[in-house]
Amino acid sequence: MKYSSLVFGYLLILTACNSDGGTSRANRVIDPVLERPVHQPEVSTSSLKIVATKKIELLHDFSNYEDFKAHLNTYVLHIEAKSGHFVGAKIVCAKTSFDQSKNAVESWFDARGLTAKLEFSLQPTDPNFVDLECVVKDRKEILEKKIVRLRKSIIVSGKKNAFALGLGNGEEIETLAFEENSTLITDGAPFFQKASTLISRGGKLVTFDSEKKYTLLDNQDGLSGGNIFLETKKTMGILFVKLIGLDGGKQMKVPERITTIPAADPRLNGSCSKVGSYSGNEKKCFGKNGHQGYEGKKGLTGLSGGNSGSFKFKSTAENKLKFIVDYFPGKGSSGGMGGEGGQGGPGGIGSTVSEPHDSDHRGCIRCFKLRSFYANSYKYPNGSQGPKGVSGIPGDSGTSGEIEDSSIEMLWEELLFEFNYNWKNF
C-alpha cells in the first residue's frame, strides 16, 4: 500500500506539472526521477512559425519614401506558436555568422504564450543575406529553434559601380532602390540580379558611363556592354536603361614596306653614239633618273566598336515599372596609316663616248695633245635612283558594334516584349 500511495502521489505531481495553469510546453519531456526537463539533442521546429516583414513598406505614391529609406533594412519578425504555447518564454534571435552576444535581439511571448514580435536591423557591413537563429527559451531551457533568412536591401544614389555595392553576382536581395538621378554602372561585366522588389525614382542602369572618357586600348576592339539580367517580383517607378558599347581602339599597326623595286629601264639610259665628238653639255648623253617606287600598301582596317549589350527583365508578380531602353553600340575606329612606299628604281646609265683617233697631226704638237685627249673614252653621269613611292592610303574604318536583342517579360500579365531598337512601355 505504501508503494501504491507513492505511485499515486507521483502521478499527482506529474498531473500538476502538465496542468499548471497554462504553463505546459509543446514537446516538453519531464524526467520522473529528477523532475527536470530531459535534454533534447534534436530540437523540433514544427511548432514555431516566423514571418519577416519590412518595418516600413513603400507606398505607391512615394509619399513615405524618406521613412521607408530610414528603415530600409529593419525587419519585424512575427513569431507564432503553431501548436502548444510558450507562456513565460522569450525568443532570442541572433546572426549565425557573427558574435551573437553583440547582435542578439529578444522579445517575450504574450500572456497566452502564442505570439511574439521583435525587430531586427541588418547593418551596411552585412552580406546580402543573413541567417538568424531564433531560439525559444524558458530560463535556461531551449524549447524551440528555427533559422530565418533575411535579405538585405540596397539603395543606389549618385554614380555607383554595381559590383562595389555587392550587386550583380547572382545573390538575391530584398529591395533594389534607385534614387532620383542615380546611376548604376556594370562596366561591361555580366550582371545578374534578383530582388523581391525593384523601385526606381528615375534612376539609370547602364553598361558604361556615357559621361566618362574611357581609355581605349590601341589595336583592341571596343568592349561590349555585356548582358544584364534582372528578375523581380514587385516593381514600381521609372527606370532608364542605357546599353552602351565602347568605341574601338586606335589602329596602330602599319603594313610592311613594299620590297618590290621598279626594274631598270633601258629608255632611261643616255642615247649618245659611242663614237663621236664630245660635248659635256649634251643632255641626251646623261642617264635619266629612275622611276618612282611603288605606292605603299593600304592601311589596316580600324578596330570594331563594342556591341551594345542586352537587357533581360522578368517580373514574376505585380509590375508597375516604366522602362526606357536605349542602345548605343560602340563606333569603329579610323583605319590605320598606309604602308611605306617602296624604293625608287635605278637611274639610267649615262652614255660612254669615244672620239676617233686622228694619226695625221702634221707636226702640230697642239693637235697631237688634243688627239691624245679625245682618243680616250668619256663616261656621262648615270641617272639618280628614282624617288621613294608614296605611302599607301589609310585603311577602312572599323565597323560599329551590333545592337543585341533585349526582352521584357511580365509573367503575371503573360506579356513578352522582344526588341533590338530603342524601346519604352509608356
PDB file of N, CA and C in Angstrom, residues 20-52:
ATOM      1  N   ASP A  20      -0.427  23.186 -15.243  1.00  0.00           N
ATOM      2  CA  ASP A  20      -0.005  24.227 -14.306  1.00  0.00           C
ATOM      3  C   ASP A  20      -0.552  25.584 -14.716  1.00  0.00           C
ATOM      4  N   GLY A  21      -1.849  25.598 -15.015  1.00  0.00           N
ATOM      5  CA  GLY A  21      -2.461  26.876 -15.338  1.00  0.00           C
ATOM      6  C   GLY A  21      -2.003  27.453 -16.667  1.00  0.00           C
ATOM      7  N   GLY A  22      -1.679  26.605 -17.621  1.00  0.00           N
ATOM      8  CA  GLY A  22      -1.304  27.097 -18.954  1.00  0.00           C
ATOM      9  C   GLY A  22       0.179  27.255 -19.135  1.00  0.00           C
ATOM     10  N   THR A  23       1.012  26.609 -18.315  1.00  0.00           N
ATOM     11  CA  THR A  23       2.463  26.770 -18.457  1.00  0.00           C
ATOM     12  C   THR A  23       3.124  25.542 -19.032  1.00  0.00           C
ATOM     13  N   SER A  24       2.360  24.601 -19.622  1.00  0.00           N
ATOM     14  CA  SER A  24       2.977  23.428 -20.232  1.00  0.00           C
ATOM     15  C   SER A  24       3.654  23.831 -21.528  1.00  0.00           C
ATOM     16  N   ARG A  25       4.642  23.050 -21.978  1.00  0.00           N
ATOM     17  CA  ARG A  25       5.414  23.360 -23.184  1.00  0.00           C
ATOM     18  C   ARG A  25       5.208  22.258 -24.213  1.00  0.00           C
ATOM     19  N   ALA A  26       5.078  22.682 -25.445  1.00  0.00           N
ATOM     20  CA  ALA A  26       4.984  21.705 -26.521  1.00  0.00           C
ATOM     21  C   ALA A  26       6.277  20.923 -26.596  1.00  0.00           C
ATOM     22  N   ASN A  27       6.142  19.602 -26.771  1.00  0.00           N
ATOM     23  CA  ASN A  27       7.300  18.719 -26.924  1.00  0.00           C
ATOM     24  C   ASN A  27       8.219  18.737 -25.700  1.00  0.00           C
ATOM     25  N   ARG A  28       7.679  19.083 -24.516  1.00  0.00           N
ATOM     26  CA  ARG A  28       8.498  19.101 -23.313  1.00  0.00           C
ATOM     27  C   ARG A  28       8.402  17.745 -22.631  1.00  0.00           C
ATOM     28  N   VAL A  29       9.548  17.187 -22.270  1.00  0.00           N
ATOM     29  CA  VAL A  29       9.605  15.875 -21.611  1.00  0.00           C
ATOM     30  C   VAL A  29      10.200  16.049 -20.218  1.00  0.00           C
ATOM     31  N   ILE A  30       9.523  15.455 -19.162  1.00  0.00           N
ATOM     32  CA  ILE A  30       9.982  15.591 -17.778  1.00  0.00           C
ATOM     33  C   ILE A  30      10.557  14.265 -17.294  1.00  0.00           C
ATOM     34  N   ASP A  31      11.761  14.325 -16.739  1.00  0.00           N
ATOM     35  CA  ASP A  31      12.367  13.140 -16.122  1.00  0.00           C
ATOM     36  C   ASP A  31      11.612  12.843 -14.830  1.00  0.00           C
ATOM     37  N   PRO A  32      10.939  11.643 -14.680  1.00  0.00           N
ATOM     38  CA  PRO A  32      10.108  11.359 -13.495  1.00  0.00           C
ATOM     39  C   PRO A  32      10.919  11.198 -12.211  1.00  0.00           C
ATOM     40  N   VAL A  33      12.202  11.028 -12.314  1.00  0.00           N
ATOM     41  CA  VAL A  33      13.028  10.860 -11.111  1.00  0.00           C
ATOM     42  C   VAL A  33      13.618  12.184 -10.671  1.00  0.00           C
ATOM     43  N   LEU A  34      14.213  12.935 -11.651  1.00  0.00           N
ATOM     44  CA  LEU A  34      14.888  14.178 -11.300  1.00  0.00           C
ATOM     45  C   LEU A  34      13.968  15.382 -11.374  1.00  0.00           C
ATOM     46  N   GLU A  35      12.782  15.200 -11.936  1.00  0.00           N
ATOM     47  CA  GLU A  35      11.812  16.267 -12.100  1.00  0.00           C
ATOM     48  C   GLU A  35      12.426  17.501 -12.795  1.00  0.00           C
ATOM     49  N   ARG A  36      13.130  17.265 -13.907  1.00  0.00           N
ATOM     50  CA  ARG A  36      13.692  18.353 -14.696  1.00  0.00           C
ATOM     51  C   ARG A  36      13.555  17.990 -16.179  1.00  0.00           C
ATOM     52  N   PRO A  37      13.604  18.972 -17.051  1.00  0.00           N
ATOM     53  CA  PRO A  37      13.461  18.665 -18.473  1.00  0.00           C
ATOM     54  C   PRO A  37      14.576  17.752 -18.969  1.00  0.00           C
ATOM     55  N   VAL A  38      14.193  16.833 -19.833  1.00  0.00           N
ATOM     56  CA  VAL A  38      15.166  15.933 -20.434  1.00  0.00           C
ATOM     57  C   VAL A  38      15.845  16.670 -21.603  1.00  0.00           C
ATOM     58  N   HIS A  39      17.167  16.614 -21.722  1.00  0.00           N
ATOM     59  CA  HIS A  39      17.899  17.256 -22.803  1.00  0.00           C
ATOM     60  C   HIS A  39      17.487  16.652 -24.147  1.00  0.00           C
ATOM     61  N   GLN A  40      17.155  17.533 -25.075  1.00  0.00           N
ATOM     62  CA  GLN A  40      16.737  17.097 -26.405  1.00  0.00           C
ATOM     63  C   GLN A  40      17.875  17.353 -27.405  1.00  0.00           C
ATOM     64  N   PRO A  41      18.533  16.343 -27.907  1.00  0.00           N
ATOM     65  CA  PRO A  41      19.634  16.577 -28.856  1.00  0.00           C
ATOM     66  C   PRO A  41      19.167  17.185 -30.170  1.00  0.00           C
ATOM     67  N   GLU A  42      17.974  16.889 -30.629  1.00  0.00           N
ATOM     68  CA  GLU A  42      17.408  17.462 -31.841  1.00  0.00           C
ATOM     69  C   GLU A  42      16.165  18.246 -31.445  1.00  0.00           C
ATOM     70  N   VAL A  43      16.198  19.579 -31.634  1.00  0.00           N
ATOM     71  CA  VAL A  43      15.070  20.407 -31.236  1.00  0.00           C
ATOM     72  C   VAL A  43      14.127  20.562 -32.418  1.00  0.00           C
ATOM     73  N   SER A  44      12.884  20.247 -32.238  1.00  0.00           N
ATOM     74  CA  SER A  44      11.905  20.320 -33.314  1.00  0.00           C
ATOM     75  C   SER A  44      11.569  21.770 -33.638  1.00  0.00           C
ATOM     76  N   THR A  45      11.295  22.053 -34.891  1.00  0.00           N
ATOM     77  CA  THR A  45      10.867  23.394 -35.308  1.00  0.00           C
ATOM     78  C   THR A  45       9.438  23.386 -35.840  1.00  0.00           C
ATOM     79  N   SER A  46       8.753  22.286 -35.700  1.00  0.00           N
ATOM     80  CA  SER A  46       7.432  22.151 -36.310  1.00  0.00           C
ATOM     81  C   SER A  46       6.383  23.014 -35.627  1.00  0.00           C
ATOM     82  N   SER A  47       6.585  23.425 -34.376  1.00  0.00           N
ATOM     83  CA  SER A  47       5.565  24.179 -33.655  1.00  0.00           C
ATOM     84  C   SER A  47       5.823  25.673 -33.678  1.00  0.00           C
ATOM     85  N   LEU A  48       6.777  26.138 -34.468  1.00  0.00           N
ATOM     86  CA  LEU A  48       7.142  27.554 -34.473  1.00  0.00           C
ATOM     87  C   LEU A  48       7.074  28.101 -35.891  1.00  0.00           C
ATOM     88  N   LYS A  49       6.387  29.202 -36.055  1.00  0.00           N
ATOM     89  CA  LYS A  49       6.277  29.873 -37.344  1.00  0.00           C
ATOM     90  C   LYS A  49       6.787  31.296 -37.203  1.00  0.00           C
ATOM     91  N   ILE A  50       7.682  31.698 -38.123  1.00  0.00           N
ATOM     92  CA  ILE A  50       8.234  33.053 -38.091  1.00  0.00           C
ATOM     93  C   ILE A  50       8.073  33.670 -39.471  1.00  0.00           C
ATOM     94  N   VAL A  51       7.450  34.824 -39.513  1.00  0.00           N
ATOM     95  CA  VAL A  51       7.264  35.577 -40.753  1.00  0.00           C
ATOM     96  C   VAL A  51       7.955  36.929 -40.598  1.00  0.00           C
ATOM     97  N   ALA A  52       8.860  37.253 -41.552  1.00  0.00           N
ATOM     98  CA  ALA A  52       9.580  38.526 -41.520  1.00  0.00           C
ATOM     99  C   ALA A  52       8.966  39.493 -42.520  1.00  0.00           C
TER     100      ALA A  52
END
